[in-house]
Coordinates of C-alpha atoms in Angstrom, one line a residue:
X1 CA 0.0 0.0 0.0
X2 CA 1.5 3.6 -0.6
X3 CA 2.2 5.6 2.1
X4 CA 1.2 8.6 3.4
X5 CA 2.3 11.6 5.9
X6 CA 1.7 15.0 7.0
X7 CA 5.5 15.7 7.8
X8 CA 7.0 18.1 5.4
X9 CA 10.3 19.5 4.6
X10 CA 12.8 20.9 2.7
X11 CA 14.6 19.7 -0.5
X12 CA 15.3 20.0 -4.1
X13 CA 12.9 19.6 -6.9
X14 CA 13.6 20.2 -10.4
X15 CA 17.3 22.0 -9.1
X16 CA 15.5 23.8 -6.8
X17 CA 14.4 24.4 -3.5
X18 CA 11.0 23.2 -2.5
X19 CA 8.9 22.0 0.1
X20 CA 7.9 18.2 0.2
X21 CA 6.2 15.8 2.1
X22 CA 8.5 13.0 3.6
X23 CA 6.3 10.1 3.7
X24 CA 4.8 10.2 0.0
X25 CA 3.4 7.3 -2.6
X26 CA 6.1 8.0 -5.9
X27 CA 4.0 7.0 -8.4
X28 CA 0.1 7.4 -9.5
X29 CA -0.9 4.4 -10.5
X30 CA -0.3 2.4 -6.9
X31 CA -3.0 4.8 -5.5
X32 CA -5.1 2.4 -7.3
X33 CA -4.2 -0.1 -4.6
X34 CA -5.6 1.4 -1.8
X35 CA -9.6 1.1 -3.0
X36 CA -8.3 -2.7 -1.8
X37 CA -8.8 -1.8 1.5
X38 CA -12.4 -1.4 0.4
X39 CA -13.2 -3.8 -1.9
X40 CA -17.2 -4.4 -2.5
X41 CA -17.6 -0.9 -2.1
X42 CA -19.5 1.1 -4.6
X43 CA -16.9 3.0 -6.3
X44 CA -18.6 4.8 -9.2
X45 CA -21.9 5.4 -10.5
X46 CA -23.4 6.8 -13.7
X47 CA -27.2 6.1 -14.5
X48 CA -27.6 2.1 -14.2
X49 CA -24.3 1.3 -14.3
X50 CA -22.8 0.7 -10.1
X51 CA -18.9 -0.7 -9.8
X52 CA -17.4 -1.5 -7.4
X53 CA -13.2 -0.9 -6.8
X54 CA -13.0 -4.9 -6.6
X55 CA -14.7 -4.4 -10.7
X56 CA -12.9 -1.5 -11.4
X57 CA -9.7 -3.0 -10.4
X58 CA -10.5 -6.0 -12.7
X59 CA -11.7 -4.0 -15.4
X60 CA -8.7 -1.7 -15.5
X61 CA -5.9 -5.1 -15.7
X62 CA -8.0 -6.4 -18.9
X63 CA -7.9 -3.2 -20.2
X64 CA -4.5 -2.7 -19.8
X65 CA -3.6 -6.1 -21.5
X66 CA -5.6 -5.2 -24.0
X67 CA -3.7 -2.0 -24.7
X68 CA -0.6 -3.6 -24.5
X69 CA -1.7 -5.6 -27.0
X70 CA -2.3 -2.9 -29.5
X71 CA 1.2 -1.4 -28.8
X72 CA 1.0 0.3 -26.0
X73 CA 4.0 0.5 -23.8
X74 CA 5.9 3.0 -21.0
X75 CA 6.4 6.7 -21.7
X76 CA 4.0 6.3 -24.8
X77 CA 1.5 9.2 -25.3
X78 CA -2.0 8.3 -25.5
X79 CA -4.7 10.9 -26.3
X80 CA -7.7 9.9 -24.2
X81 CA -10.5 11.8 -25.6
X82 CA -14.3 12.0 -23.9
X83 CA -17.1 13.2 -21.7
X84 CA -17.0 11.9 -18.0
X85 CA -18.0 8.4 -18.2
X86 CA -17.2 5.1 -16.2
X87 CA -15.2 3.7 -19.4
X88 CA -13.1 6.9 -19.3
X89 CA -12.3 6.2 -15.4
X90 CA -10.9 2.4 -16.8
X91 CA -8.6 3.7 -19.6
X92 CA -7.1 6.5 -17.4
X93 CA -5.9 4.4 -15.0
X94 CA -5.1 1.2 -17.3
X95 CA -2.6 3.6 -19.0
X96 CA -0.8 4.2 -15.0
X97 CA -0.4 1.1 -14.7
X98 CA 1.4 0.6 -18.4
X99 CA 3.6 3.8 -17.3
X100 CA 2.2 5.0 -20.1
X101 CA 1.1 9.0 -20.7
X102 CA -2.8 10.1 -21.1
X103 CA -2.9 13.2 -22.9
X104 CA -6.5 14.2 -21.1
X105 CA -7.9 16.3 -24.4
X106 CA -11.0 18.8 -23.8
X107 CA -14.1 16.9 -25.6
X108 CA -15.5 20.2 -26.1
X109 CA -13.2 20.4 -29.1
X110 CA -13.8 21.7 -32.7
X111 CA -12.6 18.6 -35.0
X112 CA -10.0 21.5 -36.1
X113 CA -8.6 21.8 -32.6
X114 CA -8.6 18.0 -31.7
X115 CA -6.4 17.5 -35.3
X116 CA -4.2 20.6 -34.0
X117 CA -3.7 18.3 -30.3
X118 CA -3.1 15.2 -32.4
X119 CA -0.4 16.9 -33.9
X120 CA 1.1 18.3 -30.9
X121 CA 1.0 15.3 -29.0
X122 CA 1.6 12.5 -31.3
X123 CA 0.1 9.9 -29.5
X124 CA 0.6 5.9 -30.1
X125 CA -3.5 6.4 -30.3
X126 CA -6.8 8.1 -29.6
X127 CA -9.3 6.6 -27.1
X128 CA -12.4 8.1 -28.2
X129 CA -15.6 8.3 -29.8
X130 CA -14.9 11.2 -32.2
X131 CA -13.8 10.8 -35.7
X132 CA -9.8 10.5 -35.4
X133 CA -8.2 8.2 -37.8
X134 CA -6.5 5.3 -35.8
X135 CA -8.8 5.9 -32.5
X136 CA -10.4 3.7 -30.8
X137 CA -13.4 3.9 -29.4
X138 CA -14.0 3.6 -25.4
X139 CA -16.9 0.5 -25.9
X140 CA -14.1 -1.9 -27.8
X141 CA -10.8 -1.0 -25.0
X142 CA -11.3 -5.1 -23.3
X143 CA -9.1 -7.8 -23.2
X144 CA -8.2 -10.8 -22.3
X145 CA -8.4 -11.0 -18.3
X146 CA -5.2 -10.6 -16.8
X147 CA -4.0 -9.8 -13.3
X148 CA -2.8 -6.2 -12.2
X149 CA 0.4 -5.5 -13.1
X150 CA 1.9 -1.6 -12.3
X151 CA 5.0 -1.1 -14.4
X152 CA 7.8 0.5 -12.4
X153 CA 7.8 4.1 -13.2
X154 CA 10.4 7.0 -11.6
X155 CA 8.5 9.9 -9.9
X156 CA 10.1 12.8 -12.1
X157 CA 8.3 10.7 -14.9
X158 CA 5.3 12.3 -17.2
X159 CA 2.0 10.7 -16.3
X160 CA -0.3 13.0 -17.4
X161 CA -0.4 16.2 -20.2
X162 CA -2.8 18.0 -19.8
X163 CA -4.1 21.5 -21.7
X164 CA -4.2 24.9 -20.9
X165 CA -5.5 27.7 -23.2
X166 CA -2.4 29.8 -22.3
X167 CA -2.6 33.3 -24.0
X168 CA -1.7 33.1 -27.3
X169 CA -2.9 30.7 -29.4
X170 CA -4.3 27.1 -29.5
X171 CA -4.2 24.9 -26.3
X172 CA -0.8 24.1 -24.9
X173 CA -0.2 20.3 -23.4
X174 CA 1.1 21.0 -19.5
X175 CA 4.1 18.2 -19.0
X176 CA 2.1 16.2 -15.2
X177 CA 4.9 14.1 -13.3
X178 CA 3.4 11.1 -11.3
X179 CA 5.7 13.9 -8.3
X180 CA 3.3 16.7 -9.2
X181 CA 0.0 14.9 -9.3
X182 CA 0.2 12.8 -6.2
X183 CA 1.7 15.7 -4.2
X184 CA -1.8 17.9 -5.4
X185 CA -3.5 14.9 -4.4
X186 CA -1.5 14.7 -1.1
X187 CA -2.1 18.1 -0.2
X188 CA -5.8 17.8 -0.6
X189 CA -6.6 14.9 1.6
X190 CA -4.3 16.5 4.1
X191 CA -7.0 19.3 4.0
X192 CA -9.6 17.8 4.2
X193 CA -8.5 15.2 6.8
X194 CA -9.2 12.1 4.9
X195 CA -4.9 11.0 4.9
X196 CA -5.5 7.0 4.0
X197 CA -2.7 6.0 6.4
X198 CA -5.6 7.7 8.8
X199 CA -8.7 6.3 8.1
X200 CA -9.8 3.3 9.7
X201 CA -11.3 0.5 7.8
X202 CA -14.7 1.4 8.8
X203 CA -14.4 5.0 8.0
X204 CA -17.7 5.3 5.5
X205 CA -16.1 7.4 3.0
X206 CA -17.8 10.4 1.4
X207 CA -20.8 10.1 -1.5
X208 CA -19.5 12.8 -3.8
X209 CA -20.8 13.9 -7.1
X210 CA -18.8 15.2 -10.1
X211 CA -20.2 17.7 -12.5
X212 CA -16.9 19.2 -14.0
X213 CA -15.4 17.0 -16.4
X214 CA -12.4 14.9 -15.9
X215 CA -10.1 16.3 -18.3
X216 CA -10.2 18.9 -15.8
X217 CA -7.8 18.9 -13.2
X218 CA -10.5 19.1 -11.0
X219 CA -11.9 16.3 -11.9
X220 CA -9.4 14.2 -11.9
X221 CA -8.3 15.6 -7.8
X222 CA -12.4 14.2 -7.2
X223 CA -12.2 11.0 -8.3
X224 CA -8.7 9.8 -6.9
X225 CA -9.6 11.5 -4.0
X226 CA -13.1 9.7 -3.8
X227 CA -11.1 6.5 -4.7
X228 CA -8.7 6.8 -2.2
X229 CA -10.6 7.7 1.2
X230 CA -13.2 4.6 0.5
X231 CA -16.7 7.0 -1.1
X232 CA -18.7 6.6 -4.1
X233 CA -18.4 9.3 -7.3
X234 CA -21.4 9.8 -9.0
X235 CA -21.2 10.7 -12.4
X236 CA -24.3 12.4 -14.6
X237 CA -25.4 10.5 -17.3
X238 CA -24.9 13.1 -20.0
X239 CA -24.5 16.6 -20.3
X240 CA -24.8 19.3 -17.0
X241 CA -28.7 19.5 -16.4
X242 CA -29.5 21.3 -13.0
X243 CA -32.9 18.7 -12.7
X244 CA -30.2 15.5 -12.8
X245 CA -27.9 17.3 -10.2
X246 CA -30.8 17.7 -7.7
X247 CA -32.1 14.6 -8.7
X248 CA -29.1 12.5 -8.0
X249 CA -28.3 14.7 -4.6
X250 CA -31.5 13.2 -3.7
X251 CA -31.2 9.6 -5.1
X252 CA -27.5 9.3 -3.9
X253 CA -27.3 11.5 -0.9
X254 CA -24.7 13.5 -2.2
X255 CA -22.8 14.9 0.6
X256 CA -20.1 16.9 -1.4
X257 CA -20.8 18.5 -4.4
X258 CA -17.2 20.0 -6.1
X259 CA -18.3 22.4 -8.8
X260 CA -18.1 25.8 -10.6
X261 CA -20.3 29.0 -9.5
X262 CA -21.9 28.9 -13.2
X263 CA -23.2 25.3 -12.6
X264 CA -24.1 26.1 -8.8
X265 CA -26.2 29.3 -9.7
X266 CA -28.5 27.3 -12.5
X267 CA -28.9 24.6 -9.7
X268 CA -30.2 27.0 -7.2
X269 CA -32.2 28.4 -9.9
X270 CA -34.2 25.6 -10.9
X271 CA -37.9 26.1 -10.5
X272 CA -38.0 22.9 -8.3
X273 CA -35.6 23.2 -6.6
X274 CA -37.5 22.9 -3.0
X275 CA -39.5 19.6 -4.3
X276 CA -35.7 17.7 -3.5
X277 CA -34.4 16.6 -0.8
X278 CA -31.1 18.0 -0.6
X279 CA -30.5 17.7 3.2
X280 CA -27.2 15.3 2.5
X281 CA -25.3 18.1 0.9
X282 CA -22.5 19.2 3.3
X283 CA -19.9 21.3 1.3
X284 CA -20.2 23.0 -1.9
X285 CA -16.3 23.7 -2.5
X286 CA -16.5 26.0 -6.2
X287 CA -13.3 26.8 -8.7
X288 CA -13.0 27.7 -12.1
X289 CA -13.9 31.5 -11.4
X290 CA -14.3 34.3 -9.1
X291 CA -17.2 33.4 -6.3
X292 CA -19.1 36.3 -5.3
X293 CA -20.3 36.4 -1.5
X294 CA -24.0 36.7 -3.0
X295 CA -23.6 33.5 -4.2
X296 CA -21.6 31.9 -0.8
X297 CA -25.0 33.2 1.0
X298 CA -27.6 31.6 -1.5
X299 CA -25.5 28.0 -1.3
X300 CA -25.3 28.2 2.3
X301 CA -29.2 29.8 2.7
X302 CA -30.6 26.4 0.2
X303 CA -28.4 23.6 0.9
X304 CA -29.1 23.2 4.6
X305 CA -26.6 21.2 5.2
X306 CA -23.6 23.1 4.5
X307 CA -23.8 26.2 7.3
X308 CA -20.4 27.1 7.0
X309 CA -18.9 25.1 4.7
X310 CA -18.7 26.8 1.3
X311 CA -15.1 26.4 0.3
X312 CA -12.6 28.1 -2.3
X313 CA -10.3 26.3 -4.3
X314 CA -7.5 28.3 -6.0
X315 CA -4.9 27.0 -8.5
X316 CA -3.3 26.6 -11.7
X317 CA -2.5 24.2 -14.7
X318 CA 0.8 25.0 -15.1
X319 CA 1.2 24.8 -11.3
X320 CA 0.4 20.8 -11.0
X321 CA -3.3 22.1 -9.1
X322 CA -4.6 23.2 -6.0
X323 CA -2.3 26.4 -4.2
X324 CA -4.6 27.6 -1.9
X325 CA -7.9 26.7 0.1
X326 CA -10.3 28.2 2.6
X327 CA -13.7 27.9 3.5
X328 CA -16.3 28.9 6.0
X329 CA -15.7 32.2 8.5
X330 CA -12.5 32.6 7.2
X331 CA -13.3 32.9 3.9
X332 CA -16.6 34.6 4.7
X333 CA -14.9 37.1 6.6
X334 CA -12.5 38.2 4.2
X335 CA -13.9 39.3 1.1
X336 CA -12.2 38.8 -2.3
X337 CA -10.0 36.1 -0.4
X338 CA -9.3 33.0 -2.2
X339 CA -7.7 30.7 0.5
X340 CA -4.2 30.2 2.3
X341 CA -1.5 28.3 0.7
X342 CA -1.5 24.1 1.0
X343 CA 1.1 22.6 3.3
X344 CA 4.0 22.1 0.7
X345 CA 2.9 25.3 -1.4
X346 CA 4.9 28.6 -0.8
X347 CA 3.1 31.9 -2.4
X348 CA 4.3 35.4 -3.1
X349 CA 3.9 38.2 -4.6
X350 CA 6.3 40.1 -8.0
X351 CA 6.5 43.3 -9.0
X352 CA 3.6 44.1 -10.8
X353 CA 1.7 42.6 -8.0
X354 CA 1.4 39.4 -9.7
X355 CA 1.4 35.8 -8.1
X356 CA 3.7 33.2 -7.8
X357 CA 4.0 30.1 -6.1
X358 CA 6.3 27.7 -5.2
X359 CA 5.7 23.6 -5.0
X360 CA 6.7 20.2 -6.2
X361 CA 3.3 19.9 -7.8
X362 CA 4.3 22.3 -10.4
X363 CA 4.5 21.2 -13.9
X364 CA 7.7 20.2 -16.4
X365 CA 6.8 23.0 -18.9
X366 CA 4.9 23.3 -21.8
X367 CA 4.9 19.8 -24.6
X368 CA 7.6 21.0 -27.3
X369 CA 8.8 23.9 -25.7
X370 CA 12.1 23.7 -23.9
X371 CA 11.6 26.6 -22.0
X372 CA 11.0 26.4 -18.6
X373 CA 7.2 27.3 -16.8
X374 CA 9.5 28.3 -13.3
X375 CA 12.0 30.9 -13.3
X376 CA 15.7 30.2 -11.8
X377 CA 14.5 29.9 -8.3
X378 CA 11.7 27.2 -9.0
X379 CA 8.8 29.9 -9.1
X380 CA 5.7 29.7 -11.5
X381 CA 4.1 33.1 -12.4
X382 CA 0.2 32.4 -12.6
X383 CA -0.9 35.3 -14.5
X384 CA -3.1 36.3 -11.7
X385 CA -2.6 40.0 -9.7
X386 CA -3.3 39.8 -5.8
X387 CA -2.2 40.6 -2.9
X388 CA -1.6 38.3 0.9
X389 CA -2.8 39.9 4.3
X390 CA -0.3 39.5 7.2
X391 CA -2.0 36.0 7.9
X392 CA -1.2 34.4 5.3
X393 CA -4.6 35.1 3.3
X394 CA -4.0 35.2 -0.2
X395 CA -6.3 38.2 -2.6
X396 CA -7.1 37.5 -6.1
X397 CA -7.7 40.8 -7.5
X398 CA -7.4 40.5 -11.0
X399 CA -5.9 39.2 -14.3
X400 CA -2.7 40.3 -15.9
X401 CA -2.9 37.4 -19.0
X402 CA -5.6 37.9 -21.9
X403 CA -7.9 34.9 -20.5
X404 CA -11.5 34.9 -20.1
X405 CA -12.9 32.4 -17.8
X406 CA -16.4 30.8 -19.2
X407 CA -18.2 29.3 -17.2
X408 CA -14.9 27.2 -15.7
X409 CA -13.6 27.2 -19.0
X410 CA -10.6 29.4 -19.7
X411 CA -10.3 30.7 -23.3
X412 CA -7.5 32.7 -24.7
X413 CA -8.2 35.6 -26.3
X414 CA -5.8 35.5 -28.9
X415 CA -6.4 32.0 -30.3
X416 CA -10.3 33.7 -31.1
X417 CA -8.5 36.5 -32.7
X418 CA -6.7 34.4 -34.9
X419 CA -9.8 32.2 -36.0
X420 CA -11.8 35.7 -36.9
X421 CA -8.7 37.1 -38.6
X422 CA -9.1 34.4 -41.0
X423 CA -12.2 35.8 -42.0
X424 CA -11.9 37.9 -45.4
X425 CA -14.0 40.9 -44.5
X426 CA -12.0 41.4 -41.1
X427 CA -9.8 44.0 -40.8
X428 CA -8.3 43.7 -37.5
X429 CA -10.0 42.6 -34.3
X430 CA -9.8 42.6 -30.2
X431 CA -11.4 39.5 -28.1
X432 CA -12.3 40.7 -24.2
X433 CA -14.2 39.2 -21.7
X434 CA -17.5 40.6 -20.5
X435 CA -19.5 40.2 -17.1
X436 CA -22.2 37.5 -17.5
X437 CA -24.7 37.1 -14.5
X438 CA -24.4 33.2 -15.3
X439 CA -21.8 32.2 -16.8
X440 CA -19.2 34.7 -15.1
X441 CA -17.8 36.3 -18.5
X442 CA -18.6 35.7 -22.1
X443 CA -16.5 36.0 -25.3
X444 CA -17.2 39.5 -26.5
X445 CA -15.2 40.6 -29.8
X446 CA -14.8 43.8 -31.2
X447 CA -14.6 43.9 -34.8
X448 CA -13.2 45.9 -38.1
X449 CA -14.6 45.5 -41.3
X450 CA -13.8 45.6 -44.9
X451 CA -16.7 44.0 -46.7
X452 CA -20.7 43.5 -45.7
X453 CA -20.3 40.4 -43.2
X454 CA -22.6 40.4 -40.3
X455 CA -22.7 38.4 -36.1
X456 CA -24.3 35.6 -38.0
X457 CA -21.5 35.0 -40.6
X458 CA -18.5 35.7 -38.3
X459 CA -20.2 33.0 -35.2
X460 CA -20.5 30.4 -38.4
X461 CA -16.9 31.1 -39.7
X462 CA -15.8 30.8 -35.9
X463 CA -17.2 27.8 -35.4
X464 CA -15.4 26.0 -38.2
X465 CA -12.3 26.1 -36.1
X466 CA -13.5 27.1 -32.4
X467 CA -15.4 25.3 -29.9
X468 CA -18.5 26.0 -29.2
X469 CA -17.8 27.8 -25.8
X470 CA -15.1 29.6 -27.5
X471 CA -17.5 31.2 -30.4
X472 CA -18.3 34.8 -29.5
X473 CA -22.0 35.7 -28.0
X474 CA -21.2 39.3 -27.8
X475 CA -20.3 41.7 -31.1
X476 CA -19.0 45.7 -31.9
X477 CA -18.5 46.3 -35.4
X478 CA -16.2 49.1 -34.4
X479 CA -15.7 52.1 -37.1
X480 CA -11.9 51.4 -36.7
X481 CA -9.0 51.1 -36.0
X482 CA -9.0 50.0 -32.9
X483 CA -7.0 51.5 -29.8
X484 CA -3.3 50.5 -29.9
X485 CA 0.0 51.3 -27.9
X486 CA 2.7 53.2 -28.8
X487 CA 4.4 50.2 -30.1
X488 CA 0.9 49.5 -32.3
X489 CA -0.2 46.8 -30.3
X490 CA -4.1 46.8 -29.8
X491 CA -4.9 47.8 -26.1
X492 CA -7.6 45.4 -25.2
X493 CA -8.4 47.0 -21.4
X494 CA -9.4 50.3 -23.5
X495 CA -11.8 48.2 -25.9
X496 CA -13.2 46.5 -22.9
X497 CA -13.9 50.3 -21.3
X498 CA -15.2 51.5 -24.1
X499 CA -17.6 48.8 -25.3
X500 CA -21.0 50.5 -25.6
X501 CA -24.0 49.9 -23.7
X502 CA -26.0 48.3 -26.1
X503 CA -23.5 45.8 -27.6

């Protein structure tokens, strides 16, 4: 069984300094292991479908053999391409235990943008559904039954890539060492108390529900973490619907529900909500965006079982995960605060006022790019401007990258740029995020124009080569030219100031 601590100290990650815990599993795929010490549990759920970690376990050493059998083998890259389902939970960690790589691709996609990931990571093959040429698809993954059989991996190893939208272009893979994602893990169950080593054998682990999708680093922090202190993870059947959520907090007796504000408004929204029975729900922890204290006081008002639990999650791709948590009073108290930095996570604050943090869960860089995400003392810049109190609270208080956050879903402004520069009636062009009451910000583009094209025939043109959640809903034909620096670089904070009223 791995083991576990809450000691931490000093040492050397990447050539530099960082903090570490000393007693720490080295490798993802033996957390698998420790659902043993629950073994006819229910592990996951998703409509009709119940397994148990003994089934899973199974499951995941025939799918394995039968990956090995089509040529997969340690260090490969394999894109892993899907919605949250119980197949994709089987293939995710069959590949662990091969020491092979999942490349975790958004399955919100264009066909364009998967072909342009295909290309970047190069990938031995494509589990998925979609149209890829050598993929295939999650329903034919079996083989032949085999036993379990973890392939020694070292812990500076890749074991995951997984994309950010960065701020100038397409997606960028993120380079995951099996260090960086069990020390995120490791730092979460040490705040929330749930440490395996622990937890006795009766402990009756936590009913949690996943609405965020697993290509997500949040999802994937829910469902090992699920995994590993003994609960069940309930997945939705198909796409987020705020009548499933309450339904299955009912059904299930959800107790924590992990989620983005965007998703937790339109839940507390629904015109029936007070017909379910959501008693079981004890903490609503929310990421992805900025979580206004109207919405901390309507969670903890409906779901009655959460008082003071609403909690803040803040982190970053590029950073291996979670940097910083808080939750009731203390978060409560201290508006615009975010959390205080995880046991092995140092923050601080540049010139500029931007952060940057510290931790052995950050990242190996960027797939393809030999430059390195940390500077020469091991820092990460996160793009984010804030500010920490004297105890330790840490202040997001703006942006200083051109990123909007969608509902959860962070889109660089440039890459929509480029995709509406391609159009021939545009002359030039400035993407911004704008405040949306549900979804936090929308795509908004301000546009210059040579010819007679109109919203309808720049949102088709987008489309071609932009996800849908990437398309802008928001449109200025501006008389031109737009606002630029001295050095002619288009200013977006001025577009965004001056956008009118009515646009």
């Amino acid at each position: 069984m791995p083991d576990w601590g809450r000691e931490v100290e000093r040492s050397t990650v990447g050539g530099h300094p960082c903090l570490v815990y000393t007693r720490r599993p080295r490798s993802l795929a033996e957390l698998l292991l420790e659902r043993r010490r629950w073994p006819d549990r229910e592990l996951l759920v998703q409509g009709g479908r119940r397994m148990t970690g003994t089934e899973l376990e199974r499951l995941v050493a025939r799918t394995a053999s039968g990956l090995k059998g089509r040529g997969v083998g340690p260090g490969d890259r394999v894109l892993l391409l899907g919605f949250n389902s119980v197949e994709w939970v089987v293939a995710f960690w069959a590949l662990q235990c091969l020491g092979a790589v999942a490349a975790l691709g958004n399955a919100w996609w264009s066909d364009a943008e998967v072909a342009a990931a295909v290309a970047q990571v190069e990938p031995v093959l494509a589990i998925t559904d979609r149209p890829v040429d050598g993929a295939v698809p999650f329903a034919e993954l079996g083989g032949p039954d085999a036993p379990l059989d973890l392939h020694p991996v070292a812990e500076d190893d890749i074991a995951l890539i997984m994309f950010s939208s960065g701020t100038t272009g397409a997606a960028k893979g993120v380079l995951m060492s099996h260090r960086s994602v069990v020390a995120n893990i490791h730092n979460l169950l040490v705040l929330t108390g749930r440490l395996p080593d622990e937890l006795p054998e009766s402990h009756p682990g936590t009913v949690s529900m996943l609405s965020v999708p697993l290509f997500h680093l949040a999802g994937i922090q829910t469902s090992i973490t699920t995994l590993l202190s003994g609960g069940r993870l309930v997945f939705l059947e198909g796409k987020f619907d705020p009548g499933e959520v309450l339904r299955l907090i009912e059904a299930e007796r959800v107790r924590v529900w992990g989620s983005i504000p965007t998703m937790v408004s339109r839940v507390l929204e629904h015109p029936d909500f007070a017909a379910f029975d959501t008693s079981s729900v004890s903490s609503v922890p929310m990421g992805g965006s900025a979580i206004s204290p109207e919405l901390r006081a309507r969670v903890a008002a409906s779901f009655t079982g959460v008082k003071a639990r609403v909690g803040s999650l803040y982190g970053l791709t590029e950073a291996g995960g979670v940097l910083a948590a808080g939750s009731g009073a203390d978060i409560t108290s201290r508006p615009g605060a975010v959390g205080r930095a995880l046991p092995v996570v140092e923050l601080a604050i540049r010139d500029g006022g931007e952060i940057a943090a510290r931790t052995p869960t950050m990242t190996g860089g960027y797939l393809g790019d030999p430059a390195p995400i940390a500077d020469a003392d091991g820092w990460v810049l996160t793009g984010d401007l804030g500010r920490i109190d004297e105890d330790g609270w840490l202040y997001v208080t703006g942006r200083s990258k051109d990123v909007i956050i969608r509902g959860g879903e962070n889109i660089a402004a440039a890459h929509v740029e480029q995709a509406l520069l391609t159009h021939p009636d545009v002359v030039e062009v400035a993407v911004v995020a704008l405040p949306h009451a549900d979804l936090g910000e929308e795509v908004a583009a301000a546009v210059v124009l040579r010819g007679p094209a109109d919203a309808d025939a720049l949102r088709a043109h987008a489309a071609g080569s932009l996800g849908r959640h990437e398309v802008p809903t928001r449109w200025w034909f501006h008389p031109g030219p737009l606002p630029t620096n001295p050095s002619g670089k288009i200013v977006r904070r001025q577009v965004r100031e001056e956008w009118p009223a009515n646009g």
